[in-house]
Coordinates of N, CA and C in Angstrom, one line a residue:
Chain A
X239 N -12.9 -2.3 19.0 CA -12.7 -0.8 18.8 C -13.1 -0.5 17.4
X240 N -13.9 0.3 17.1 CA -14.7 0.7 15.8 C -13.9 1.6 15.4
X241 N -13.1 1.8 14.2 CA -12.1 2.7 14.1 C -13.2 3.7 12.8
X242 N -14.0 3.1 12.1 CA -14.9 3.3 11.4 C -15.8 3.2 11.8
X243 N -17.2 4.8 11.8 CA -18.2 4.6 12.6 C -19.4 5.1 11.8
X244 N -20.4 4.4 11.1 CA -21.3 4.8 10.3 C -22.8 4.6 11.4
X245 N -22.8 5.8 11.5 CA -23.8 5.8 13.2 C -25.2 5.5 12.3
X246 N -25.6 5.6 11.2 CA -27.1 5.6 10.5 C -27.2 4.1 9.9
X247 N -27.8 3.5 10.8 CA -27.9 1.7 9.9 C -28.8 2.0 8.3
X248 N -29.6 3.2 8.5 CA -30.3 3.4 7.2 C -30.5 4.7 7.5
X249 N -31.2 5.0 5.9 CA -31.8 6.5 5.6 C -32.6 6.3 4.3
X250 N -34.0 7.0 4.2 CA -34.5 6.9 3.3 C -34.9 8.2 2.3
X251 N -34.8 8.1 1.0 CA -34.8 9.5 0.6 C -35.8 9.2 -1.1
X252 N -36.4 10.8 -1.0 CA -37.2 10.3 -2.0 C -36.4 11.0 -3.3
X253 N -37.0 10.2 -4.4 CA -36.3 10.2 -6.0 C -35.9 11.9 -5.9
X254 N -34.7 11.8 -6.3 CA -34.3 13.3 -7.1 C -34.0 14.2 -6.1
X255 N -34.4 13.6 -4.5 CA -33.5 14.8 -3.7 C -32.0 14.0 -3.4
X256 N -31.8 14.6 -2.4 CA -30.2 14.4 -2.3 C -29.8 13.3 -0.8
X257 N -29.1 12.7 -1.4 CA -28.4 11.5 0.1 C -27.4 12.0 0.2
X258 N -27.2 12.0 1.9 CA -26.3 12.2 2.4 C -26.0 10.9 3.6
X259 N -24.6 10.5 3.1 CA -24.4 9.0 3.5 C -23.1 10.1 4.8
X260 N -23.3 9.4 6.3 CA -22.2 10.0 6.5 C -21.3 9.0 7.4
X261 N -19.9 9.5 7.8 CA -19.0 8.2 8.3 C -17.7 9.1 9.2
X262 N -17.7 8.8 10.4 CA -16.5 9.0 11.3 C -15.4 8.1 11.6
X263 N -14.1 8.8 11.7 CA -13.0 7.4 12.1 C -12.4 8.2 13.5
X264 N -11.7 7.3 14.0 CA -11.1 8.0 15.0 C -9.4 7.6 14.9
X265 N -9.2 7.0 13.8 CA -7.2 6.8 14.0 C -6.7 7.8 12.9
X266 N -6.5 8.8 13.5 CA -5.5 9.6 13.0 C -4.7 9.4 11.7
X267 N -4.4 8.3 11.9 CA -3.4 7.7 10.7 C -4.0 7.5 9.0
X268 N -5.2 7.4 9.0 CA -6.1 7.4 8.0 C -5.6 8.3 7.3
X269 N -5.9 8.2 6.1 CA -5.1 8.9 5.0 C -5.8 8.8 3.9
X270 N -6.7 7.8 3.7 CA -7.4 7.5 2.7 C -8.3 6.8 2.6
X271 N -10.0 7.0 2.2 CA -10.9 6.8 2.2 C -12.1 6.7 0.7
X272 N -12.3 5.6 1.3 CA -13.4 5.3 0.2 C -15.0 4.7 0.2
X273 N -15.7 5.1 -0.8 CA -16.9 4.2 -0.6 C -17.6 3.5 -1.7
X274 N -18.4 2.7 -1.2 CA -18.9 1.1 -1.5 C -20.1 1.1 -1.4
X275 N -20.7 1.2 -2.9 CA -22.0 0.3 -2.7 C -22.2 -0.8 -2.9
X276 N -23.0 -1.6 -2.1 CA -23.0 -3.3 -2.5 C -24.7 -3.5 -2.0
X277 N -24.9 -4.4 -3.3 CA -26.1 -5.8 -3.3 C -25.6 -6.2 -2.6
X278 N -26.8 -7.3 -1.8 CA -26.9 -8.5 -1.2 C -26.5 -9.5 -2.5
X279 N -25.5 -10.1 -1.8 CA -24.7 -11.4 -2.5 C -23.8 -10.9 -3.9
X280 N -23.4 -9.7 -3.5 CA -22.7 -9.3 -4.4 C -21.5 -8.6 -3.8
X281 N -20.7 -8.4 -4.6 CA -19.1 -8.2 -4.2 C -19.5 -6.3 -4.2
X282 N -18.8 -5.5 -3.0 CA -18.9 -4.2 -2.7 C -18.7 -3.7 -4.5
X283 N -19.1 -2.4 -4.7 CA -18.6 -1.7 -5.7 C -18.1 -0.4 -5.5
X284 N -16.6 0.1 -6.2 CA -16.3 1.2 -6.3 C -17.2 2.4 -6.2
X285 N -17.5 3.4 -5.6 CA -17.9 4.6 -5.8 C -16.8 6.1 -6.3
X286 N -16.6 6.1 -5.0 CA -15.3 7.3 -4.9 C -14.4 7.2 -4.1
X287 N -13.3 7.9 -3.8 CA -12.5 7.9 -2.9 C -12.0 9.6 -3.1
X288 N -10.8 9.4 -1.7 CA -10.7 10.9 -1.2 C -9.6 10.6 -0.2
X289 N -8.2 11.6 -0.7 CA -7.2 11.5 0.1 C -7.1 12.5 1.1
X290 N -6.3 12.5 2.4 CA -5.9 13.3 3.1 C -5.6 15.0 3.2
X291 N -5.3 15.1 1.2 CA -4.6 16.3 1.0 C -5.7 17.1 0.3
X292 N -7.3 16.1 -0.3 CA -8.1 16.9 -0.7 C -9.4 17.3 0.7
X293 N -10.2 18.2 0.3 CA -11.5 17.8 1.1 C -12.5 18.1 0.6
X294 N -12.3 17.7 -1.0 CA -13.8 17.8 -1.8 C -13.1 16.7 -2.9
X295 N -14.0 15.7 -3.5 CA -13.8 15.0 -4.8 C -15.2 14.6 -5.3
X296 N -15.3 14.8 -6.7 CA -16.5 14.5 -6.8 C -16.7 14.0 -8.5
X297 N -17.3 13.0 -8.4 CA -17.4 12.3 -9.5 C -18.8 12.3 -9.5
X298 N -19.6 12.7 -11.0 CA -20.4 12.6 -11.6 C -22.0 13.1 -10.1
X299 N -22.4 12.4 -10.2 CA -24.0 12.4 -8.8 C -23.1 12.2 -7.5
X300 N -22.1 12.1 -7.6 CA -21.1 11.8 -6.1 C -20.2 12.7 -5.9
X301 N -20.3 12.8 -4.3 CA -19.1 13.8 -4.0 C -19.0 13.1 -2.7
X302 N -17.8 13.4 -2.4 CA -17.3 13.0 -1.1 C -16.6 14.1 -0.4
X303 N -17.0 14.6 0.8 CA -16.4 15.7 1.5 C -15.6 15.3 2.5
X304 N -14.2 15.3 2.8 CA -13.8 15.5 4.3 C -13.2 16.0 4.9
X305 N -13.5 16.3 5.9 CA -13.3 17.3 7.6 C -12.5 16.7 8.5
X306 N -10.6 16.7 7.7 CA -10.3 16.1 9.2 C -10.2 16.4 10.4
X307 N -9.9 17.8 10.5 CA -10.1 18.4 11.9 C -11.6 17.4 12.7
X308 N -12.3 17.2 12.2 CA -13.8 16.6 12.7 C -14.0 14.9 12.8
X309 N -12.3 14.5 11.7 CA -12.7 13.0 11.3 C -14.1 12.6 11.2
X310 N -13.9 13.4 9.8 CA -15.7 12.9 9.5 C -15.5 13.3 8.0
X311 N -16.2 12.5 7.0 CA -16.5 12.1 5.7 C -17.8 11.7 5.2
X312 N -18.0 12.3 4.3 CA -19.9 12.5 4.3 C -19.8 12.3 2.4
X313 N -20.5 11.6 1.9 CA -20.8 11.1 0.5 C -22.6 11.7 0.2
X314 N -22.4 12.4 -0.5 CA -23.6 13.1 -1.5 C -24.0 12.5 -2.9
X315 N -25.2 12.3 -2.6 CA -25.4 11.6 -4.0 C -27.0 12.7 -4.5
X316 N -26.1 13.2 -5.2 CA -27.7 14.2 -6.1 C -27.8 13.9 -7.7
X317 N -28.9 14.0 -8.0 CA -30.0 13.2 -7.8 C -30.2 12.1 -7.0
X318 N -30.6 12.0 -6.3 CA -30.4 10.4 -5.9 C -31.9 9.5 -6.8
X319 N -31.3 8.5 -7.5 CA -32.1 7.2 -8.3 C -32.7 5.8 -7.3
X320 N -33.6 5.6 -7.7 CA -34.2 4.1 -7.4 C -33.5 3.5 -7.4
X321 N -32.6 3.1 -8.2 CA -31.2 2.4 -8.2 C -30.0 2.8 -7.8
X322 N -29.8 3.5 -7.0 CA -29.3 3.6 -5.7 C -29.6 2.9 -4.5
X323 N -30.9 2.4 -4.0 CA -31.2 2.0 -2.8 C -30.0 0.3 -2.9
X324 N -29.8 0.4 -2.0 CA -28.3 -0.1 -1.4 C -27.8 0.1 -0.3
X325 N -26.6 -0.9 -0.1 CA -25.8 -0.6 1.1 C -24.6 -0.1 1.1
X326 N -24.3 1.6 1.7 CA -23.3 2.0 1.6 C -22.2 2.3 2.6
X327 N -21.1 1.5 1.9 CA -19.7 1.3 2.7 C -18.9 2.3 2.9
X328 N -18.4 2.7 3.9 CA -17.2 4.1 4.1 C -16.0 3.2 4.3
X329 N -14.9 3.2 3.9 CA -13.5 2.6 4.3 C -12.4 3.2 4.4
X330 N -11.5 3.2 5.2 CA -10.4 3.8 5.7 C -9.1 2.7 5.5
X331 N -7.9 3.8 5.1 CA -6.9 3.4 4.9 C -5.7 3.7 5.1
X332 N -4.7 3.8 6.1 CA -3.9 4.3 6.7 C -2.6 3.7 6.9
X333 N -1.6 3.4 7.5 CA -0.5 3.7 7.6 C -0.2 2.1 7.6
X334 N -1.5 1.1 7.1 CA -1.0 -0.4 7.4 C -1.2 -0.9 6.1
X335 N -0.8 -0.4 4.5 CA -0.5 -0.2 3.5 C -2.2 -0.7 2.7
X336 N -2.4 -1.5 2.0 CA -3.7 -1.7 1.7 C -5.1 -1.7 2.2
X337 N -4.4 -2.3 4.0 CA -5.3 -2.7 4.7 C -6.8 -1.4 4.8
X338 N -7.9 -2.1 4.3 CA -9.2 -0.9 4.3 C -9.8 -1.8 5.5
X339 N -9.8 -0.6 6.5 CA -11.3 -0.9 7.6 C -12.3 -0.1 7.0
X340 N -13.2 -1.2 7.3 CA -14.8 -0.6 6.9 C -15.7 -0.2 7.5
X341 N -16.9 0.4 7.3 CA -18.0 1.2 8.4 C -19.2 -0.2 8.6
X342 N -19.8 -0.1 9.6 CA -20.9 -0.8 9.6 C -21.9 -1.0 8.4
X343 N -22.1 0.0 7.7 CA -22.9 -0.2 6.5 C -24.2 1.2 6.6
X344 N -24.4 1.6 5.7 CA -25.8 2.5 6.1 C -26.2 2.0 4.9
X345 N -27.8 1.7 5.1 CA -29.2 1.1 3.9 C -29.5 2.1 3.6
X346 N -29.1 2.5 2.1 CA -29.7 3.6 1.5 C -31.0 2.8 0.7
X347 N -32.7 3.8 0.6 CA -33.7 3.4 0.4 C -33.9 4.6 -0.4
X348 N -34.0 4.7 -2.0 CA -34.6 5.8 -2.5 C -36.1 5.4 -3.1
X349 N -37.2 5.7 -2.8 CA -38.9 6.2 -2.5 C -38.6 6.5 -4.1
X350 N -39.1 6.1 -4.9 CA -39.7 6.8 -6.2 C -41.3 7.2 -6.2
Chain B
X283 N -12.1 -4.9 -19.8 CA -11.7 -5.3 -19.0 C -11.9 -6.1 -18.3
X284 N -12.0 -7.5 -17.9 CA -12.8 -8.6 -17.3 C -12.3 -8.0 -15.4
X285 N -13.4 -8.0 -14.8 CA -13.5 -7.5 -13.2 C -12.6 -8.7 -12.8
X286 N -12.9 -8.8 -11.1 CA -12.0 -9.8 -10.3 C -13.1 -11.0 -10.0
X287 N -12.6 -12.1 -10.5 CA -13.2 -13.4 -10.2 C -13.2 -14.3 -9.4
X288 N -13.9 -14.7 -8.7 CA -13.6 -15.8 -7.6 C -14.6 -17.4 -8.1
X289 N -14.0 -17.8 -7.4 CA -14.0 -19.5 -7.4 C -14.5 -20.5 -6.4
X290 N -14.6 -21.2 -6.1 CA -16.1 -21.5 -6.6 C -16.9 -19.9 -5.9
X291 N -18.1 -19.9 -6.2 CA -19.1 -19.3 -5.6 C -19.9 -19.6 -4.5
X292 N -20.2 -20.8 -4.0 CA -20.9 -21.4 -3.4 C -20.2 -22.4 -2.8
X293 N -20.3 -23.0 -1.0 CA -19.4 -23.9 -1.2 C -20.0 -24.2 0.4
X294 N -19.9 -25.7 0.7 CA -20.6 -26.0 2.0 C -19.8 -27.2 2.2
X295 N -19.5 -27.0 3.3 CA -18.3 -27.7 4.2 C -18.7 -28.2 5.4
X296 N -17.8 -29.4 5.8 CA -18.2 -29.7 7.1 C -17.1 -28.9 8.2
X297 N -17.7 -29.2 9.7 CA -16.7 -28.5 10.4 C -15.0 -29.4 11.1
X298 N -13.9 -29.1 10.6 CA -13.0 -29.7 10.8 C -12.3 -29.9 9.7
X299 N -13.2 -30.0 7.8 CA -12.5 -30.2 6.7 C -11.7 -28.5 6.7
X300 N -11.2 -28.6 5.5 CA -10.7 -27.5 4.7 C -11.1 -26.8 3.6
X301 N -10.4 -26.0 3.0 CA -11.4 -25.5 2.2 C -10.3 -24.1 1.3
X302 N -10.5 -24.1 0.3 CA -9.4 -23.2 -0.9 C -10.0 -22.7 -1.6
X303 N -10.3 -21.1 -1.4 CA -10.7 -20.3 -2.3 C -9.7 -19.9 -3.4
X304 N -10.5 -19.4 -4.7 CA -9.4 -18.6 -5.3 C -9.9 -17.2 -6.4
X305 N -9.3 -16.2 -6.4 CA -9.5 -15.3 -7.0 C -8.6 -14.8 -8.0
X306 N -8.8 -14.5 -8.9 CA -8.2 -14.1 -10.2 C -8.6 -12.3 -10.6
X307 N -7.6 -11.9 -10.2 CA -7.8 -10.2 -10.2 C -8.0 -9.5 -11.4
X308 N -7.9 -8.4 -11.7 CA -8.3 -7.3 -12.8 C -6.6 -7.6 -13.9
X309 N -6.3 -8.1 -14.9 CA -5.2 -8.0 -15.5 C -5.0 -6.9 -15.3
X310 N -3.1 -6.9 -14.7 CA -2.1 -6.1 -14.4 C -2.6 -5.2 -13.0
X311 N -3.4 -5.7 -12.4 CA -3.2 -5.6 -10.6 C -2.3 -6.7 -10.3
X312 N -1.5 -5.9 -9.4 CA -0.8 -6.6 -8.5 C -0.7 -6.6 -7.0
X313 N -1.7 -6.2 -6.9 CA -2.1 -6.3 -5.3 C -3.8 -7.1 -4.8
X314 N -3.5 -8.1 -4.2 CA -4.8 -9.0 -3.9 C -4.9 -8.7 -2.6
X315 N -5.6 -7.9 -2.4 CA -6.4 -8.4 -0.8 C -8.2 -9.4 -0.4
X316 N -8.1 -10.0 0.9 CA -8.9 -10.7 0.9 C -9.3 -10.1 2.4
X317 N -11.4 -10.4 2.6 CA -11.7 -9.9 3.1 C -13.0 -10.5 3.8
X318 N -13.2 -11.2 4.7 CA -14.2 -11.8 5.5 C -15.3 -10.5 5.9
X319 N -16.9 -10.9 5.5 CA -17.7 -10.3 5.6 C -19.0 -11.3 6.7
X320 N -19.1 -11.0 7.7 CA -20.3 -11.9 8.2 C -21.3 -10.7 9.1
X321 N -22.6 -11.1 9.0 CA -23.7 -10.3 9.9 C -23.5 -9.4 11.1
X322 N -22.3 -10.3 11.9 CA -22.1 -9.4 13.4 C -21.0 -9.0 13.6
X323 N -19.7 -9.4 12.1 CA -18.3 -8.3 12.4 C -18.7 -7.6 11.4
X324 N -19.7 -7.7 10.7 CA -19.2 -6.7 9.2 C -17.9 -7.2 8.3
X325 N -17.0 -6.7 7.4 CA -16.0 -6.4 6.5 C -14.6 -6.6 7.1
X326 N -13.9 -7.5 7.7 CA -12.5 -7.7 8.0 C -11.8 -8.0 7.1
X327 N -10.7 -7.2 7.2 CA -9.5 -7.5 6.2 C -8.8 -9.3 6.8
X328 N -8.6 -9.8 5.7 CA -7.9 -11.0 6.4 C -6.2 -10.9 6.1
X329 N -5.8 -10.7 4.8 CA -4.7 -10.3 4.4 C -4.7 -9.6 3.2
X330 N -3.6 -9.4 2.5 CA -3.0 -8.6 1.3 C -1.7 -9.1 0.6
X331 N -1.6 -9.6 -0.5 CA -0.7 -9.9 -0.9 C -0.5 -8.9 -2.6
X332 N 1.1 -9.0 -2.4 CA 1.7 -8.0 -3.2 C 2.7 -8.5 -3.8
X333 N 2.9 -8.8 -5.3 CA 4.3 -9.7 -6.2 C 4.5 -10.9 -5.4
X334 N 3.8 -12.2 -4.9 CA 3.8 -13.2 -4.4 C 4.3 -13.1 -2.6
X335 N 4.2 -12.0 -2.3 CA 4.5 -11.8 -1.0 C 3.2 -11.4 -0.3
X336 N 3.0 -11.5 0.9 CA 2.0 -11.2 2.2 C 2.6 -9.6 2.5
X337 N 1.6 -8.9 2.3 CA 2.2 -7.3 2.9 C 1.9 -6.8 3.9
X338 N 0.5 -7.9 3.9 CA -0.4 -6.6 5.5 C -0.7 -8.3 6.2
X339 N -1.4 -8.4 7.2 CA -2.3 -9.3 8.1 C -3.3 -8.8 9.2
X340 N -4.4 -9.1 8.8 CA -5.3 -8.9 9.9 C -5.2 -9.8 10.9
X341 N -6.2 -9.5 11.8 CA -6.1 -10.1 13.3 C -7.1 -11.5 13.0
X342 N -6.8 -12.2 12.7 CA -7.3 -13.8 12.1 C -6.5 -14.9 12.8
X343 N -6.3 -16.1 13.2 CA -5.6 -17.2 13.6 C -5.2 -17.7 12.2
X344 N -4.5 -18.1 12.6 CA -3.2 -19.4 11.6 C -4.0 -20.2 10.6
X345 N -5.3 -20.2 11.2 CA -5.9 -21.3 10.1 C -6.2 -20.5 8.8
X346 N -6.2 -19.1 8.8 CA -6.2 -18.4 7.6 C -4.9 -18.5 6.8
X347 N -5.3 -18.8 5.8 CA -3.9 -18.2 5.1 C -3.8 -18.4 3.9
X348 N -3.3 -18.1 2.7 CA -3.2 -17.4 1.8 C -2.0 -17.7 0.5
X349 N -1.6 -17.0 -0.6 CA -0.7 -17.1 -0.9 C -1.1 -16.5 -2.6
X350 N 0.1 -16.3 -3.0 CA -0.2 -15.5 -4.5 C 0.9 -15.7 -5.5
X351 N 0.1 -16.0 -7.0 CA 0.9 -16.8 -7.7 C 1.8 -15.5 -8.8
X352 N 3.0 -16.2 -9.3 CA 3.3 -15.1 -10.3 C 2.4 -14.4 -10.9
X353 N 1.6 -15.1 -11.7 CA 0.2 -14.4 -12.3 C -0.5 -13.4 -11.6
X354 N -0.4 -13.0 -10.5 CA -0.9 -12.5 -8.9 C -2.4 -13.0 -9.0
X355 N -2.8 -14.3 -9.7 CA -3.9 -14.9 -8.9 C -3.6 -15.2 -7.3
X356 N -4.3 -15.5 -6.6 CA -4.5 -15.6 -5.2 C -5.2 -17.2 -4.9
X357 N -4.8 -17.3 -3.5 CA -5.5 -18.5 -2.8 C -5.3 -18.1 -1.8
X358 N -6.7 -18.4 -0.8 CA -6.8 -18.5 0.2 C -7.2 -19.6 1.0
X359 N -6.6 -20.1 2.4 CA -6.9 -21.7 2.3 C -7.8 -21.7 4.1
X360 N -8.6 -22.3 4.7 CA -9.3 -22.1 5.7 C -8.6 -23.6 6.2
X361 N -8.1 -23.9 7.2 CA -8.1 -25.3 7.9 C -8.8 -25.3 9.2
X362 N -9.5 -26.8 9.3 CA -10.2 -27.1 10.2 C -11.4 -26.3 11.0
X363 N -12.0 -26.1 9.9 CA -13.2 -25.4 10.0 C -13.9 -25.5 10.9
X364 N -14.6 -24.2 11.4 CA -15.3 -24.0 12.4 C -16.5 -23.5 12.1
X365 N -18.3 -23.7 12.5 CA -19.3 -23.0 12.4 C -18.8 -21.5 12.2
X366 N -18.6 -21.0 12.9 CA -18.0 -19.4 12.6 C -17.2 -18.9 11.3
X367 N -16.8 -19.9 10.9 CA -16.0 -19.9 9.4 C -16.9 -19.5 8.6
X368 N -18.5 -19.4 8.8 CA -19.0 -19.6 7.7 C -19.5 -17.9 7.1
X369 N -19.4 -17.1 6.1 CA -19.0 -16.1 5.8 C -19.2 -15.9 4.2
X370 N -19.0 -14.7 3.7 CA -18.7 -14.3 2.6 C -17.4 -14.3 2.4
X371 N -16.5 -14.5 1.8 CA -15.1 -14.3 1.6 C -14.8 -13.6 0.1
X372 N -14.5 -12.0 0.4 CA -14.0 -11.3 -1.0 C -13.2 -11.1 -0.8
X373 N -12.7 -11.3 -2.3 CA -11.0 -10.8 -2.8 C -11.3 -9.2 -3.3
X374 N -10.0 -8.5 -3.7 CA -10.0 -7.6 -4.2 C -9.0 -7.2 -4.7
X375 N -8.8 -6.2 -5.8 CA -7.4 -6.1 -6.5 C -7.5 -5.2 -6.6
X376 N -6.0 -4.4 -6.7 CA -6.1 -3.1 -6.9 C -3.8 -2.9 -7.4
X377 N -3.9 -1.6 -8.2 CA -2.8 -1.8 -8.7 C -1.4 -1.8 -7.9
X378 N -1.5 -1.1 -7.0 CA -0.8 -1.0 -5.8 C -1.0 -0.1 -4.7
X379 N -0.3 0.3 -4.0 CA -0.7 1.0 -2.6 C -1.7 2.2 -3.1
X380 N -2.4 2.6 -2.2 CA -3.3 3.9 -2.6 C -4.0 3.6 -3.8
X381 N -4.3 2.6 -4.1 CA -5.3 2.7 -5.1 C -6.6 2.1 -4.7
X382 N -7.8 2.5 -5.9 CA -8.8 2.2 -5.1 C -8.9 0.7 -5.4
X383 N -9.7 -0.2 -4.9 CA -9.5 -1.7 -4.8 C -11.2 -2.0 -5.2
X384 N -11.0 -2.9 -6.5 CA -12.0 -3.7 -6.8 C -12.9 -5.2 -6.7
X385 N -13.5 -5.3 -6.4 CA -13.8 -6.5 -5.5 C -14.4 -7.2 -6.4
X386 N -14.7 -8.7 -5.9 CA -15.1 -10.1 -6.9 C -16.4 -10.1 -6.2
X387 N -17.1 -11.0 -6.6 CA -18.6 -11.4 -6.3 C -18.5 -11.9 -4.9
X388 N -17.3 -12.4 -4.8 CA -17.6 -13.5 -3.6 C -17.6 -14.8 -3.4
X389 N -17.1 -15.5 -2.5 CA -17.5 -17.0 -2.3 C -18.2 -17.3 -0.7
X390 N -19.3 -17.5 -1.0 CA -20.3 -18.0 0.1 C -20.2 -18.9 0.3
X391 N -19.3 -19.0 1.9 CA -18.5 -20.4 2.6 C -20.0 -21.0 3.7
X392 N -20.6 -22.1 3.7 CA -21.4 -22.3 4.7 C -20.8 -23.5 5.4
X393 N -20.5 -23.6 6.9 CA -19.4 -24.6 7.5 C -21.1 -25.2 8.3
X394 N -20.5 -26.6 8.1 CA -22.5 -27.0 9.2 C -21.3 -28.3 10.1

């Protein structure tokens, strides 16, 4: 059972417009979410994160929106850079203290 | 700040030995979690450890398991390895509940 659901295995976008990475959960209990970009053979890296009680956070080229009524969370990256293309992680975290479930992955591809 | 380290990086095993990872977190995190990454589950939590205690458990068998030192370095130990063992295994630290969690490079387990 996919409690995390990143329905886009990829998306491709050219330099300087805008990515929209997006991610559904369905357990209720979720409360806290984050995302991950990660190289191949490299350990995930911090992006942003976003709690229950906001539904906008946004750091720097990154924002993260969420809709719980919709259980759905969507990560914006404007500008989007060449060095962005990557794989980006959504993770959920709820009422089983640290424990993060994660999304399938969506392959972001920025086109310069 | 020196990030989260793991140990060895690289490591090839037969099937039925054992096998001991170790990760060394962010100074003054005190929460390690560890996390199995392979092609067809994606990102599984395996456990979480907190002040030398286990806080969370994923859904893994007995042959996982773990443990965390005063220093809140971590070890994770694999017995009697199986082809399917074979995986990315990241740690991660983070300062306690609800915080965002930083991840190590990794140790690339290959079981033949």
């Amino acid at each position: 059972d996919q409690q995390v659901k990143q329905n886009s295995p990829s998306l491709s976008v050219q330099e300087g417009r805008i990515s929209i990475l997006n991610c559904d959960y369905t357990n209720s209990m979720f409360d806290y979410f984050l995302w991950y970009k990660k190289y191949p053979a490299e350990g995930p890296t911090f992006l942003i994160s976003i709690s229950s009680i906001k539904d906008k956070n946004e750091d720097g080229r990154f924002t993260v929106f969420l809709n719980k009524s919709a259980k759905h969370l969507s990560l914006h990256i404007v500008p989007s850079q060449p060095g962005d293309s990557a794989v980006y992680f959504c993770a959920a975290s709820g009422e089983a203290g640290n424990k993060l479930v994660f999304g399938a992955g969506t392959i972001l591809r920025v086109k310069s | 700040k020196a990030g989260v380290t793991q140990t060895p990086r690289y490591l090839i095993k037969t099937r039925g030995q054992q096998v001991t990872l170790s990760c060394s977190p962010i100074s003054g995190h005190r929460s390690v979690s560890w996390y199995q990454q392979t092609p067809g589950q994606g990102l599984q939590f395996l456990f979480e450890y907190f002040s030398e205690t286990q806080r969370n458990k994923g859904n893994f068998p007995g042959r996982f398991s773990g443990r965390q030192f005063s220093n809140s370095r971590s070890e994770m130990n694999v017995s009697t390895l199986e082809l399917g063992d074979s995986a990315l295994y990241l740690c991660a630290s983070s300062l306690d509940f609800r915080n965002e969690q930083f991840f190590g490079p990794g140790t690339r387990l290959t079981v033949l």
